C-alpha positions as YAML, in Angstrom:
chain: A
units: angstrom
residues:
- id: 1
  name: UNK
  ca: [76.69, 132.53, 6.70]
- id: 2
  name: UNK
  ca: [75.19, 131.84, 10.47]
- id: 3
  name: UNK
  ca: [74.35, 128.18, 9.33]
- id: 4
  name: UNK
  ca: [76.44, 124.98, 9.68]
- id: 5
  name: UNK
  ca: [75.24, 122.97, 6.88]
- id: 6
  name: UNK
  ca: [76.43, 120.88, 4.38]
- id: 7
  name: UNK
  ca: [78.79, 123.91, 3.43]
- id: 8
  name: UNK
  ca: [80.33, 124.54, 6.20]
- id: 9
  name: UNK
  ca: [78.20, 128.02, 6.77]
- id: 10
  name: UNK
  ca: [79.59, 129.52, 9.90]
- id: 11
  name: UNK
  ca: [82.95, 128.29, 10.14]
- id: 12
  name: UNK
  ca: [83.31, 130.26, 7.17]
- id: 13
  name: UNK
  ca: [85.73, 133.13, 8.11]
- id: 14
  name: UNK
  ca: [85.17, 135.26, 5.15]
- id: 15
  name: UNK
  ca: [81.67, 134.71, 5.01]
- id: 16
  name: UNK
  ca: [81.27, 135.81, 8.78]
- id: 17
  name: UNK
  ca: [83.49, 138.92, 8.09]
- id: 18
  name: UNK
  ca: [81.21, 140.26, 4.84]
- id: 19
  name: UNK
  ca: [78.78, 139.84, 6.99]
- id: 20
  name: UNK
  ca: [79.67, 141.74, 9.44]
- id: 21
  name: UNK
  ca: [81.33, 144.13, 7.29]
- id: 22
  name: UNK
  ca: [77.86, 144.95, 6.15]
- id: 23
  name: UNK
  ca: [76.12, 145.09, 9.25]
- id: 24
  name: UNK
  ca: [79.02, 148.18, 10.46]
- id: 25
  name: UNK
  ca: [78.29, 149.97, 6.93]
- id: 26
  name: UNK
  ca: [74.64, 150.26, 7.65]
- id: 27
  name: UNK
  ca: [75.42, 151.29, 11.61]
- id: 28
  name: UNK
  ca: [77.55, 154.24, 9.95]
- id: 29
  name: UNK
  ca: [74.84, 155.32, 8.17]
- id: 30
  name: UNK
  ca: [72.64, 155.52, 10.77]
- id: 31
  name: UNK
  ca: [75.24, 158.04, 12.43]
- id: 32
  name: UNK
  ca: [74.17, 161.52, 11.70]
- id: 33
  name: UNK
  ca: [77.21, 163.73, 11.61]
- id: 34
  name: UNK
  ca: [77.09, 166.84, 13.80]
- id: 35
  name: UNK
  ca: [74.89, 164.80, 16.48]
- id: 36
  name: UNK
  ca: [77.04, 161.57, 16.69]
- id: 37
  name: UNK
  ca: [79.26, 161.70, 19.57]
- id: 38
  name: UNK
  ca: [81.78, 159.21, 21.17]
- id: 39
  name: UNK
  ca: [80.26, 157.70, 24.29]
- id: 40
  name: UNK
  ca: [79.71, 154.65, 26.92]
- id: 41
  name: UNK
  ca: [76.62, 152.67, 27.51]
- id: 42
  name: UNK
  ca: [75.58, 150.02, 29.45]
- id: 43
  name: UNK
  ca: [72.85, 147.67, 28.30]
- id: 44
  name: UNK
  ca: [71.60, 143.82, 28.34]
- id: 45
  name: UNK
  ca: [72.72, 143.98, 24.84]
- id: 46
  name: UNK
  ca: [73.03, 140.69, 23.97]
- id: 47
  name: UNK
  ca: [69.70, 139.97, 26.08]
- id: 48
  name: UNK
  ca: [71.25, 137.02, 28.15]
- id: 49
  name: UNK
  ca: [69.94, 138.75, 31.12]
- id: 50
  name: UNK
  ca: [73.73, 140.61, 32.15]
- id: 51
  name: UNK
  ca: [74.56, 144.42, 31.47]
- id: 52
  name: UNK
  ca: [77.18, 144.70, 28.97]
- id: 53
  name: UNK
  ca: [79.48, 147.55, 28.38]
- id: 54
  name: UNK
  ca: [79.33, 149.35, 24.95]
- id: 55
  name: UNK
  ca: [82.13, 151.54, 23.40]
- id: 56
  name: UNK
  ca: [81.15, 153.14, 20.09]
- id: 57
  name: UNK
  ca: [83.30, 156.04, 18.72]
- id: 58
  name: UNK
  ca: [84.32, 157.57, 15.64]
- id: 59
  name: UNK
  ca: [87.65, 155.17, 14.88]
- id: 60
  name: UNK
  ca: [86.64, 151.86, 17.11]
- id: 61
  name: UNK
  ca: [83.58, 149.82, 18.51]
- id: 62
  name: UNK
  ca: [84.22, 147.73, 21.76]
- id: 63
  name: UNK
  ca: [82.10, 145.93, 23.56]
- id: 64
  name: UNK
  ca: [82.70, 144.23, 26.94]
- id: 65
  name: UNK
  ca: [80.47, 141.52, 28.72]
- id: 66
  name: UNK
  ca: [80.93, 141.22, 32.80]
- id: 67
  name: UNK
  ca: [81.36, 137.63, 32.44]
- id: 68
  name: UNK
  ca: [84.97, 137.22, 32.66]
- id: 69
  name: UNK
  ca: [85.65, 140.79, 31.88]
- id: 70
  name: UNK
  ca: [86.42, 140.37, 28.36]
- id: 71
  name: UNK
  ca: [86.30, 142.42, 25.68]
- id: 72
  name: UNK
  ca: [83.49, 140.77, 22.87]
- id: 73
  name: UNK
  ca: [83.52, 142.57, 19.91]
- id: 74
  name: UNK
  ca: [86.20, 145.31, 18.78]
- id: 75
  name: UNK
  ca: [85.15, 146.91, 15.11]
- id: 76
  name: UNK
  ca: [87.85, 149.17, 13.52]
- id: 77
  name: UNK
  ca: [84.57, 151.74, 11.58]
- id: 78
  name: UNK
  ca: [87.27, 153.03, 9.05]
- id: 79
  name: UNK
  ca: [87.74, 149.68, 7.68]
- id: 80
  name: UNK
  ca: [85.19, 148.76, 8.49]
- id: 81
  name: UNK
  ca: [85.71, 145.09, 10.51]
- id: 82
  name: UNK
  ca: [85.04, 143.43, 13.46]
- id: 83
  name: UNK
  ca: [88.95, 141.99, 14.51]
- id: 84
  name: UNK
  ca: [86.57, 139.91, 17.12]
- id: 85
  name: UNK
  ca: [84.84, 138.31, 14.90]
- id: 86
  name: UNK
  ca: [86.29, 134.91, 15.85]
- id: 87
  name: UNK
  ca: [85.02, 130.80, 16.40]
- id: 88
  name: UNK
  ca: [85.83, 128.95, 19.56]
- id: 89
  name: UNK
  ca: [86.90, 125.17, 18.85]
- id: 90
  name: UNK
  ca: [83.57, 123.44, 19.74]
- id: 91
  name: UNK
  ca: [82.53, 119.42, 19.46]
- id: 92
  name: UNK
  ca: [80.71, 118.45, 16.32]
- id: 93
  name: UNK
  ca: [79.00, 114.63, 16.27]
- id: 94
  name: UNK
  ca: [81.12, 113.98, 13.52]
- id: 95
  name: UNK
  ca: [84.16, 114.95, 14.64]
- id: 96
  name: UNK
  ca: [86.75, 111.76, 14.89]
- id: 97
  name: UNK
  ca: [89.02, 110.79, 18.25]
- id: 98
  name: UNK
  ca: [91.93, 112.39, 16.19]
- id: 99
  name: UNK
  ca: [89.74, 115.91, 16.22]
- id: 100
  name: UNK
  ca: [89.05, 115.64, 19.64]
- id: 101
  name: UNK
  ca: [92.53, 114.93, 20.46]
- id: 102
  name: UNK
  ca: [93.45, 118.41, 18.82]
- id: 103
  name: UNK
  ca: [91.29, 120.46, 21.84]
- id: 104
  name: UNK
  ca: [88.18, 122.15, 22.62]
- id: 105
  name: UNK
  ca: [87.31, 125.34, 23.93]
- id: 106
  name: UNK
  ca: [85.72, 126.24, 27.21]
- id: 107
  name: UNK
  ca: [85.64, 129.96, 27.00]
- id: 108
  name: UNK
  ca: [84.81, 132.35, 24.18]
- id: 109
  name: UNK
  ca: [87.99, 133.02, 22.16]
- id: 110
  name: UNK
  ca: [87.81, 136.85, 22.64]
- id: 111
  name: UNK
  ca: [90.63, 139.94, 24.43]
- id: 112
  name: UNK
  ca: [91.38, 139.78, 27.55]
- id: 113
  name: UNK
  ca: [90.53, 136.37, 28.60]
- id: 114
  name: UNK
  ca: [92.06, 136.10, 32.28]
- id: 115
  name: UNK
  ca: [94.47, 132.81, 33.11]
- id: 116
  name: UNK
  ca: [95.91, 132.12, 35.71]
- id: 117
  name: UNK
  ca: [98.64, 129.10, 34.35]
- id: 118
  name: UNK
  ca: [100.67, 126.56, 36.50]
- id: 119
  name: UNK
  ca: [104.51, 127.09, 35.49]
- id: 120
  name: UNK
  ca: [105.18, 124.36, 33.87]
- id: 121
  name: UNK
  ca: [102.23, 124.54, 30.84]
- id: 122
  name: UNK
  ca: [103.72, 124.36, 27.67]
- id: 123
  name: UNK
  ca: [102.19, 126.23, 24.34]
- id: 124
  name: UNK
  ca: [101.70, 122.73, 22.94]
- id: 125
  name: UNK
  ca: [99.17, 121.94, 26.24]
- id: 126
  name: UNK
  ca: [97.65, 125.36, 25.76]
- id: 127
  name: UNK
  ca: [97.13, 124.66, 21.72]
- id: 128
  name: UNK
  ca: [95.15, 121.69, 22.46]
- id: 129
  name: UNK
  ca: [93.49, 122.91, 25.19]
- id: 130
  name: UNK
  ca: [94.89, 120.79, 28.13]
- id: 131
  name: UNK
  ca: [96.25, 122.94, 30.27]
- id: 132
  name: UNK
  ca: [95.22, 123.36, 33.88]
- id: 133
  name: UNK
  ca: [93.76, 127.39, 34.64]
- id: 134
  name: UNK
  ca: [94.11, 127.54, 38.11]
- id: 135
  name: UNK
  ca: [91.46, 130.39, 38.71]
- id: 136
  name: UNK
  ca: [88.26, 130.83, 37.82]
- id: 137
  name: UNK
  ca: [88.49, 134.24, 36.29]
- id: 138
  name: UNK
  ca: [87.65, 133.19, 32.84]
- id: 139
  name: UNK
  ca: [84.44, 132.66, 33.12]
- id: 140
  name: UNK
  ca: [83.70, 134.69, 37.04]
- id: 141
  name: UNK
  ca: [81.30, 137.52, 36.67]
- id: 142
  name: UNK
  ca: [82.79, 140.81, 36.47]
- id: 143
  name: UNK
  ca: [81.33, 143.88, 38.79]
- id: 144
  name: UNK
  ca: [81.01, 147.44, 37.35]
- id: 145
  name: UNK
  ca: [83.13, 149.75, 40.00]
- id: 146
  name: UNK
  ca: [83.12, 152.96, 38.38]
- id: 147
  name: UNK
  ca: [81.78, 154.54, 34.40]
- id: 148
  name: UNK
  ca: [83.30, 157.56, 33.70]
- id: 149
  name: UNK
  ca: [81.22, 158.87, 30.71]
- id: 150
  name: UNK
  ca: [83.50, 161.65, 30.63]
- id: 151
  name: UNK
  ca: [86.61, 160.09, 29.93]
- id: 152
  name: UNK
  ca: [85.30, 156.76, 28.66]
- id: 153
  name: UNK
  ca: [87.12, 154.54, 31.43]
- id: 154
  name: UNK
  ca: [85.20, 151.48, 33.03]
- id: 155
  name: UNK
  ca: [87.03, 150.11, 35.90]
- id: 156
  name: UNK
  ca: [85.71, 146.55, 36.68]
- id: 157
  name: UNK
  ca: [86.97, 144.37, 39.79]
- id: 158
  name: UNK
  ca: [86.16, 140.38, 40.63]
- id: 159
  name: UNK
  ca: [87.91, 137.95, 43.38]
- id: 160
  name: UNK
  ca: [88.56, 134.34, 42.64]
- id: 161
  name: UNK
  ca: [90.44, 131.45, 44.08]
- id: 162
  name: UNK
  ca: [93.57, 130.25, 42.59]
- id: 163
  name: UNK
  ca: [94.82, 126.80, 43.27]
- id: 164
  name: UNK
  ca: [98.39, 126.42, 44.37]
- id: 165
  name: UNK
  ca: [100.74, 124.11, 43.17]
- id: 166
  name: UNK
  ca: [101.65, 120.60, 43.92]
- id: 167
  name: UNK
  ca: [98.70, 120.27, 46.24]
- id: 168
  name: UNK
  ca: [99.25, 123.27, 48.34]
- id: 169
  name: UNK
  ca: [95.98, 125.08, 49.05]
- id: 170
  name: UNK
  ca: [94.07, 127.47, 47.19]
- id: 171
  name: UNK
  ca: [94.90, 131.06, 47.44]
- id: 172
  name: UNK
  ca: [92.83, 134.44, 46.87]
- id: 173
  name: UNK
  ca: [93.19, 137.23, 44.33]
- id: 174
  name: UNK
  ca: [91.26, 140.45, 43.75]
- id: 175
  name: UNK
  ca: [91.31, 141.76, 40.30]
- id: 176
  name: UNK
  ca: [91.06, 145.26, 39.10]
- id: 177
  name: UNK
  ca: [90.68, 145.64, 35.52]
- id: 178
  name: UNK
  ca: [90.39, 148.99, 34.00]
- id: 179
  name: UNK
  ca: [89.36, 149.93, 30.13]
- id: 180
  name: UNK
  ca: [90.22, 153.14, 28.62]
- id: 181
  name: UNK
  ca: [89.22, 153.66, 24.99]
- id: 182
  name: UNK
  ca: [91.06, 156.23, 23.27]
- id: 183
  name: UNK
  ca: [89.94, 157.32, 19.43]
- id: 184
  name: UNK
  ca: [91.32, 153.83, 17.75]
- id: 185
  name: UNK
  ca: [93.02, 152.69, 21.09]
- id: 186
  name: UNK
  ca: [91.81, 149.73, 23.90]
- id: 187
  name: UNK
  ca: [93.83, 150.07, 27.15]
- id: 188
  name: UNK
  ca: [93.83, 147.78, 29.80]
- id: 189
  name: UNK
  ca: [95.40, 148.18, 33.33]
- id: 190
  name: UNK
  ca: [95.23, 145.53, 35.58]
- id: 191
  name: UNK
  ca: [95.85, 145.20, 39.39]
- id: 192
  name: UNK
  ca: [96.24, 142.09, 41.20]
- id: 193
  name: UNK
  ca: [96.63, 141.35, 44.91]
- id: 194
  name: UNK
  ca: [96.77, 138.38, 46.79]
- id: 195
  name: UNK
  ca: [93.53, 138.62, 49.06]
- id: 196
  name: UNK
  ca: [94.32, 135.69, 51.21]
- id: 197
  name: UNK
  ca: [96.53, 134.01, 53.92]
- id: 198
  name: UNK
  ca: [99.07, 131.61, 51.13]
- id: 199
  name: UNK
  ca: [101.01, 132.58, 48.45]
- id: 200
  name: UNK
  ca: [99.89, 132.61, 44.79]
- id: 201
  name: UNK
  ca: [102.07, 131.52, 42.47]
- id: 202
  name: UNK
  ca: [101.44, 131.10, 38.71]
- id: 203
  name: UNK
  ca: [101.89, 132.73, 35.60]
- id: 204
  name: UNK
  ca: [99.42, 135.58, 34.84]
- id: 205
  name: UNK
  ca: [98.38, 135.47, 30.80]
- id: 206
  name: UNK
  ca: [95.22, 137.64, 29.61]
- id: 207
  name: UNK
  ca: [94.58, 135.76, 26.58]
- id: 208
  name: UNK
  ca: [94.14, 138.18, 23.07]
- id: 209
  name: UNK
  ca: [92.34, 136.85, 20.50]
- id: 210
  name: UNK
  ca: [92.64, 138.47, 16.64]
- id: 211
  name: UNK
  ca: [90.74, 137.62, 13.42]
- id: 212
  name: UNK
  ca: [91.74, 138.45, 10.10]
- id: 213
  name: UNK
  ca: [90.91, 136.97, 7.21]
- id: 214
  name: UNK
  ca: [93.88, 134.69, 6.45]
- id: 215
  name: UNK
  ca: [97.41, 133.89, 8.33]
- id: 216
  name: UNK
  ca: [98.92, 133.21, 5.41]
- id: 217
  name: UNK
  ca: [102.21, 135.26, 5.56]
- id: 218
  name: UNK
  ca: [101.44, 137.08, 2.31]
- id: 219
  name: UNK
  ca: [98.10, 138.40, 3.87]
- id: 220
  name: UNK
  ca: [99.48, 138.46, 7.63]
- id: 221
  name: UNK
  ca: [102.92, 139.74, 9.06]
- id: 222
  name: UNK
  ca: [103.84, 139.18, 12.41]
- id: 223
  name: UNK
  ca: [106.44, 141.28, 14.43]
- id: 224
  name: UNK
  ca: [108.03, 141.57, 18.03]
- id: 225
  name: UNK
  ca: [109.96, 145.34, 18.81]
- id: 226
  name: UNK
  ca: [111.93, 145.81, 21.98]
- id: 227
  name: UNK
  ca: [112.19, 149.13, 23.01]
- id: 228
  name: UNK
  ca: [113.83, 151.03, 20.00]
- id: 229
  name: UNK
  ca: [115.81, 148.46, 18.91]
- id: 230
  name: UNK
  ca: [114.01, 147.33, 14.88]
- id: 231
  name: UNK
  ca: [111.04, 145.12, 14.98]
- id: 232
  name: UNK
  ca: [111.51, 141.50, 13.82]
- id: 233
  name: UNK
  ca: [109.45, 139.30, 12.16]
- id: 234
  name: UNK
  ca: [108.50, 136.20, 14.26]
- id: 235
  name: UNK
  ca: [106.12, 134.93, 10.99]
- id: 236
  name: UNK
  ca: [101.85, 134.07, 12.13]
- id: 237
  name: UNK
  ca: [102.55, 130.48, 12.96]
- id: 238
  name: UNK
  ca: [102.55, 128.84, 16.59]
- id: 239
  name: UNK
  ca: [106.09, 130.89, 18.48]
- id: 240
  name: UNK
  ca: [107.47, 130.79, 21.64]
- id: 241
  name: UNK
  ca: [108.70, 134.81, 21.42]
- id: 242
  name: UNK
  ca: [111.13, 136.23, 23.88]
- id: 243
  name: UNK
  ca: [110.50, 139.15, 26.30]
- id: 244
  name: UNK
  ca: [109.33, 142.21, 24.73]
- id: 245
  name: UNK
  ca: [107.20, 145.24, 25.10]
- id: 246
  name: UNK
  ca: [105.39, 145.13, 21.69]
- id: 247
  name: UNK
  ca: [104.07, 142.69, 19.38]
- id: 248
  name: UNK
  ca: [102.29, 143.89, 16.60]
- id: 249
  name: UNK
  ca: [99.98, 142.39, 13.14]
- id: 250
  name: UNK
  ca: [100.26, 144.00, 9.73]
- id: 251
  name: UNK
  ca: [96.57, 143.15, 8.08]
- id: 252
  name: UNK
  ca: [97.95, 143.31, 4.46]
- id: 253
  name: UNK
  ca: [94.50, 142.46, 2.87]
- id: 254
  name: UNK
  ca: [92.66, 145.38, 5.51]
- id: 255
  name: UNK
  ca: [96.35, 147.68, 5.45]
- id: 256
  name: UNK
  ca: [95.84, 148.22, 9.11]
- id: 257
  name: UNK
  ca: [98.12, 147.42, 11.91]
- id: 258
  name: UNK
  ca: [97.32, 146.04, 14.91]
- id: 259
  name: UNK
  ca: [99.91, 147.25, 18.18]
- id: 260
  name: UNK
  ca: [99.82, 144.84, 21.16]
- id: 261
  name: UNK
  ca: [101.61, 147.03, 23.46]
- id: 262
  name: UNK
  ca: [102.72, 145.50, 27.07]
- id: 263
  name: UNK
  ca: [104.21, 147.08, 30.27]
- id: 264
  name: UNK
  ca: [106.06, 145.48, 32.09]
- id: 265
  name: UNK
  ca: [107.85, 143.73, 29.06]
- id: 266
  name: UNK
  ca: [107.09, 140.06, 29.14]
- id: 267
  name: UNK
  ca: [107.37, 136.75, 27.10]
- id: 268
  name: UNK
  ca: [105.10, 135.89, 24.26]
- id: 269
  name: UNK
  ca: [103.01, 133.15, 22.68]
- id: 270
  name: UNK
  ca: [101.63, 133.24, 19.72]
- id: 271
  name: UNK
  ca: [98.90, 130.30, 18.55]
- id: 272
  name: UNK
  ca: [97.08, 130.50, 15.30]
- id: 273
  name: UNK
  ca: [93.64, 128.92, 16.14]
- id: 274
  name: UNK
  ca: [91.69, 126.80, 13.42]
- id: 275
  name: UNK
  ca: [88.51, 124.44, 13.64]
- id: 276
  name: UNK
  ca: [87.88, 121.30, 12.14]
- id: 277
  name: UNK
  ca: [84.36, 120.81, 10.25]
- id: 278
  name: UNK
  ca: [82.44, 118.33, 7.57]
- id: 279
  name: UNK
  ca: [81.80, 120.13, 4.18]
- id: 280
  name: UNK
  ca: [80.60, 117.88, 1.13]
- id: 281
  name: UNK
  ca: [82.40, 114.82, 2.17]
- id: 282
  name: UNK
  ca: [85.36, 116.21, 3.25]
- id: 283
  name: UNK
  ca: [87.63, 117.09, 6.49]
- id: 284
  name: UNK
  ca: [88.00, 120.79, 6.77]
- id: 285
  name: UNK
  ca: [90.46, 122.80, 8.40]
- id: 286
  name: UNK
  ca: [89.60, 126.42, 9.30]
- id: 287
  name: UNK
  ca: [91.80, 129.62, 10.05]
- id: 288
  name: UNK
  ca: [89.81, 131.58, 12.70]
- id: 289
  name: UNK
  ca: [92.06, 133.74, 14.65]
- id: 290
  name: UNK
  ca: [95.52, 134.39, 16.11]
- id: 291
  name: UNK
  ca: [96.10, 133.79, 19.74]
- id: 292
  name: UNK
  ca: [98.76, 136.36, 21.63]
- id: 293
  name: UNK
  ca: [99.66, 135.16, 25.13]
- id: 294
  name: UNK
  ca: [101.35, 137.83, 27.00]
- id: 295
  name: UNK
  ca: [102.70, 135.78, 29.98]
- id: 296
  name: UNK
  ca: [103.63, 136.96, 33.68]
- id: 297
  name: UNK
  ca: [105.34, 134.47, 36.16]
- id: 298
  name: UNK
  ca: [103.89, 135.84, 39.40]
- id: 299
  name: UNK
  ca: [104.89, 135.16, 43.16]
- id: 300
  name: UNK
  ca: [102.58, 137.33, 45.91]
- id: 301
  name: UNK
  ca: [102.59, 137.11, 49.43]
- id: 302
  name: UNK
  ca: [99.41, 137.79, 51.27]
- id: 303
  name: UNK
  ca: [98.40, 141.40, 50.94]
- id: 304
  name: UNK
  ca: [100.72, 141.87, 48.09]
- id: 305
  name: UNK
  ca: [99.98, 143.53, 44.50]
- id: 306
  name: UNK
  ca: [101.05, 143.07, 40.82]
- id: 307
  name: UNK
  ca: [100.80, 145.88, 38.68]
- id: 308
  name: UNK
  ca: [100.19, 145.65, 34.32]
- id: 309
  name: UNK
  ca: [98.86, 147.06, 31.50]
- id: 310
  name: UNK
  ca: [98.25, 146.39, 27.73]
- id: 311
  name: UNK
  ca: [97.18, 148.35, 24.92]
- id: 312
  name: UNK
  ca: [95.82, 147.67, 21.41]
- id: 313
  name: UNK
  ca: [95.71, 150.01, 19.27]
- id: 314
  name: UNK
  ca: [94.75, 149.84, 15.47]
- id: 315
  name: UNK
  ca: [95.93, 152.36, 12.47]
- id: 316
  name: UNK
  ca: [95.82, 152.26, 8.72]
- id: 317
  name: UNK
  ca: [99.10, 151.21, 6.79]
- id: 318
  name: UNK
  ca: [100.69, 153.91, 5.12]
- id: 319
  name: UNK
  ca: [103.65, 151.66, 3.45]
- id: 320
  name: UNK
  ca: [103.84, 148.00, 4.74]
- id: 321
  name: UNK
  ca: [107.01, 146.59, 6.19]
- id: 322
  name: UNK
  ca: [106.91, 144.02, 2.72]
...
């Protein structure tokens, strides 16, 4: 399953998932019950030389690395499976000038992936990869502020420049990013202020990446809700979807539910991301993940802040919306 191959190996999305399926069965066993307790660790754990910040509690694993502030790996124990378990778009020497034309990643497609987006990108230039970030927050290195064991909150900060638009020069942000995990909950509060002398203006998206095992629409359901008004279905293909606080996944192969859970309300997209590889003589195209977007147009004058937060949160389906 970790192999390339002739079979296609890693870009195998079920293979990757039993796998990992597997390895979270054997971590539960090692749990003893009456000893195992909800906590917050920090360790090199992927021994790359950086602290990372580990998560692991009775409902949900999730792991963050300080580069970029993202969160890595976010394992739903009751199921159990990793809904991180996902494949970035990379080159392969065989791929053709119509694969490359289709985009390549140059960040890890995991939660909480920080953009900072000119105005005028389009979800068809962020499908294929050729939009413009303006910052450099994707892939900046993170700084632990404050670990409250207690609670389980990690509050993580980072500055980076931002480029301004049509030529103007580059402005200045400071980032505040704060975790909470909360039995089978991920929230994230941000704060962003303009650190330097010009105006920043751009559209603030943290990038969410989900895998499940398929997108087809009788394994995946897609739905927007705003306020109390009844969700609709938007469907798990590529969707510009209007302002709203919630958008939410129904896993029908898992039966869980996925909430994506925004505040201030804000415009969606939502991009199904697949790879392209060789397997016995023949082009393959692979479902990996789905992409949400939340997206905040953003205008601050020097010194002034910007204020969000979103949640995740994952529960088991008592009786699907089907």
């Amino acid at each position: 399953a970790y192999w390339h191959g002739k079979t296609g190996g890693i870009y195998h999305n079920r293979l990757r998932k039993a796998a990992y399926s597997a390895l979270l069965s054997a971590e539960k066993h090692t749990r003893e019950k009456g000893i195992f307790a909800p906590s917050v660790s920090v360790l090199d754990y992927d021994l790359d030389g950086l602290s990372e910040v580990l998560y692991q509690g009775n409902e949900i694993n999730a792991y963050l690395h300080l580069k970029g502030g993202i969160l890595f790996e976010l394992d739903y124990m009751l199921q159990p499976f990793n809904y991180l378990d996902t494949m970035s778009r990379y080159p392969e020497v065989y791929h053709m000038p119509e694969h490359e034309a289709e985009g390549y990643d140059s960040y890890l497609r995991k939660a909480f992936v920080d953009h900072f987006l000119p105005a005028d990108t389009t979800i068809a230039d962020f499908n294929r990869a050729a939009f413009e970030d303006l910052s450099e927050l994707a892939r900046s290195q993170y700084h632990i502020d404050d670990l409250k064991r207690d609670s389980n909150v990690v509050r993580l900060s980072a500055q980076s420049l931002v480029a301004g638009a049509g030529g103007a020069g580059p402005g200045q942000v400071g980032v505040k990013k704060q975790y909470s995990f909360i039995k089978s909950q991920v929230q994230v509060a941000y704060t962003i202020c303009n650190t330097g002398a010009s105006v920043v203006e751009a559209v603030f998206s943290p990038e969410i990446n989900l895998s499940f095992l398929s997108c087809d629409v009788q394994d995946l359901r897609v739905y927007r809700k705003e306020n109390r008004s009844r969700a609709e279905e938007t469907g798990p293909g590529l969707r510009e979807l209007p302002p709203s606080q919630e958008v939410y996944f129904e896993d029908l192969i898992n039966r869980t539910t996925i909430h994506c859970q925004a505040s201030p309300a804000c415009a969606w997209w939502s991009v199904p991301v697949y790879t392209i590889h060789a397997e016995d003589g023949w082009w393959v195209s692979s479902y990996q993940s789905s992409c949400l977007l939340p997206r905040w147009p953003l205008r601050l004058e020097p010194g002034q802040c910007f204020e969000v937060s979103i949640s995740l949160t994952i529960n088991r389906i008592k009786n699907a919306t089907t």
